[in-house]
């Protein structure tokens, strides 16, 4: 049998600051690959360190592991995935904009409740927990 050389999982973890469990998870998702030696240890190519650092940077930008997998697939097919990354980033920006609008509307609703409740002097009835919250119609 051929001797497999490369980095053991602990060495990759140490060089990247990523936990061994996370590296195994990345491998299960196909983000990184290893080969098994005769001793059943995982051995990673030196470029795995760069790949894991790329994954960490992409996550810091808000990309999901699924997104990152797609980017790496494009790369492995021999294409430069930058245009694809820009498309993903634009989608992420639009999602954030929608979330911001939802949060602003929710904040406004809470402020209305706060202002209305500040003038409310009702007293709890038997069995009530808090008449203010119980006065809310439906769900916010």
C-alpha positions as MATLAB code, in Angstrom:
seq = 'XXXXXXXXXXXXXXXXXXXXXXXXXXXXXXXXXXXXXXXXXXXXXXXXXXXXXXXXXXXXXXXXXXXXXXXXXXXXXXXXXXXXXXXXXXXXXXXXXXXXXXXXXXXXXXXXXXXXXXXXXXXXXXXXXXXXXXXXXXXX';
ca = [
       0.000    0.000    0.000;
       1.133    3.527   -0.702;
       2.050    5.708    2.224;
      -0.265    8.695    2.454;
       1.293   11.932    3.584;
      -0.319   15.150    4.566;
      -1.629   16.918    7.598;
      -3.491   15.111   10.334;
      -6.783   16.611   11.416;
      -5.255   17.996   14.626;
      -2.610   19.850   12.626;
      -5.254   21.398   10.368;
      -7.257   22.375   13.455;
      -4.217   23.991   15.066;
      -3.234   25.943   11.932;
      -6.772   27.192   11.254;
      -8.226   27.604   14.731;
     -11.175   25.413   13.719;
     -12.235   22.593   16.031;
     -11.637   19.007   14.956;
     -15.393   18.342   15.121;
     -16.054   21.233   12.750;
     -13.435   19.915   10.321;
     -15.122   16.511   10.355;
     -18.443   18.262    9.703;
     -16.949   20.242    6.810;
     -15.693   16.980    5.383;
     -19.117   15.331    5.764;
     -20.548   18.222    3.710;
     -17.874   17.806    1.039;
     -16.252   21.172    1.733;
     -12.863   19.560    2.375;
     -11.481   16.118    1.605;
      -9.069   13.729    3.259;
      -7.576   10.367    2.545;
      -7.347    7.561    5.051;
      -3.951    6.148    5.853;
      -3.240    2.535    6.733;
      -3.622    3.581   10.353;
      -7.177    4.886    9.559;
      -6.118    8.478   10.327;
      -7.409   11.227    8.085;
      -4.702   12.986    6.090;
      -5.377   16.340    4.485;
      -3.513   17.990    1.635;
      -1.614   21.155    2.628;
      -4.080   23.300    0.626;
      -6.816   22.235    3.056;
      -5.562   24.918    5.451;
      -6.242   27.564    2.792;
      -9.657   26.034    2.061;
     -10.639   26.112    5.750;
      -9.448   29.718    6.035;
     -11.581   30.524    2.970;
     -14.589   28.847    4.626;
     -14.079   30.921    7.792;
     -13.834   34.177    5.819;
     -16.934   33.332    3.790;
     -18.848   32.539    6.981;
     -17.755   35.879    8.448;
     -19.415   37.520    5.429;
     -22.634   35.706    6.271;
     -22.461   32.943    3.680;
     -23.996   29.632    4.740;
     -22.061   26.395    4.495;
     -24.408   25.447    1.649;
     -23.462   28.657   -0.201;
     -19.784   27.968    0.445;
     -20.176   24.434   -0.881;
     -21.619   25.801   -4.110;
     -18.732   28.264   -4.446;
     -16.189   25.495   -3.869;
     -17.955   23.285   -6.424;
     -17.671   26.023   -9.053;
     -13.981   26.387   -8.157;
     -13.349   22.625   -8.361;
     -14.924   22.617  -11.826;
     -12.122   24.938  -12.888;
     -14.103   28.171  -12.955;
     -13.432   31.335  -10.992;
     -16.546   31.702   -8.794;
     -16.320   35.454   -8.181;
     -19.348   36.321  -10.333;
     -21.334   33.630   -8.540;
     -20.150   35.008   -5.173;
     -21.307   38.503   -6.180;
     -24.731   37.069   -7.034;
     -24.936   35.324   -3.654;
     -23.858   38.528   -1.928;
     -26.556   40.534   -3.690;
     -29.164   37.982   -2.574;
     -27.862   38.244    0.997;
     -28.068   42.063    0.886;
     -31.701   41.860   -0.289;
     -32.527   39.391    2.494;
     -30.947   41.701    5.060;
     -32.875   44.676    3.709;
     -36.142   42.746    4.110;
     -35.172   41.732    7.653;
     -34.300   45.330    8.516;
     -37.700   46.500    7.278;
     -39.433   43.789    9.322;
     -37.449   44.761   12.411;
     -38.212   48.463   11.981;
     -41.935   47.657   11.684;
     -41.751   45.404   14.760;
     -39.917   48.119   16.716;
     -42.633   50.587   15.748;
     -45.315   48.185   16.992;
     -43.508   47.743   20.289;
     -43.162   51.507   20.691;
     -46.926   51.886   20.120;
     -47.632   49.283   22.796;
     -45.204   51.003   25.170;
     -46.885   54.378   24.661;
     -50.413   52.968   24.939;
     -49.562   50.916   27.996;
     -47.918   53.913   29.729;
     -51.383   55.503   29.964;
     -53.163   52.247   30.888;
     -54.039   51.952   34.546;
     -56.133   48.797   34.408;
     -55.868   46.311   37.222;
     -55.517   42.571   36.781;
     -58.669   40.508   37.059;
     -58.596   37.166   38.857;
     -56.647   34.729   36.702;
     -54.909   37.456   34.669;
     -51.154   37.340   34.464;
     -50.619   40.785   32.951;
     -53.573   42.645   31.452;
     -51.263   44.633   29.194;
     -49.967   41.591   27.346;
     -53.352   39.899   27.474;
     -54.885   42.925   25.728;
     -52.794   42.265   22.612;
     -54.921   41.051   19.707;
     -53.634   37.907   17.984;
     -49.892   37.714   17.618;
     -47.511   40.553   17.016;
];
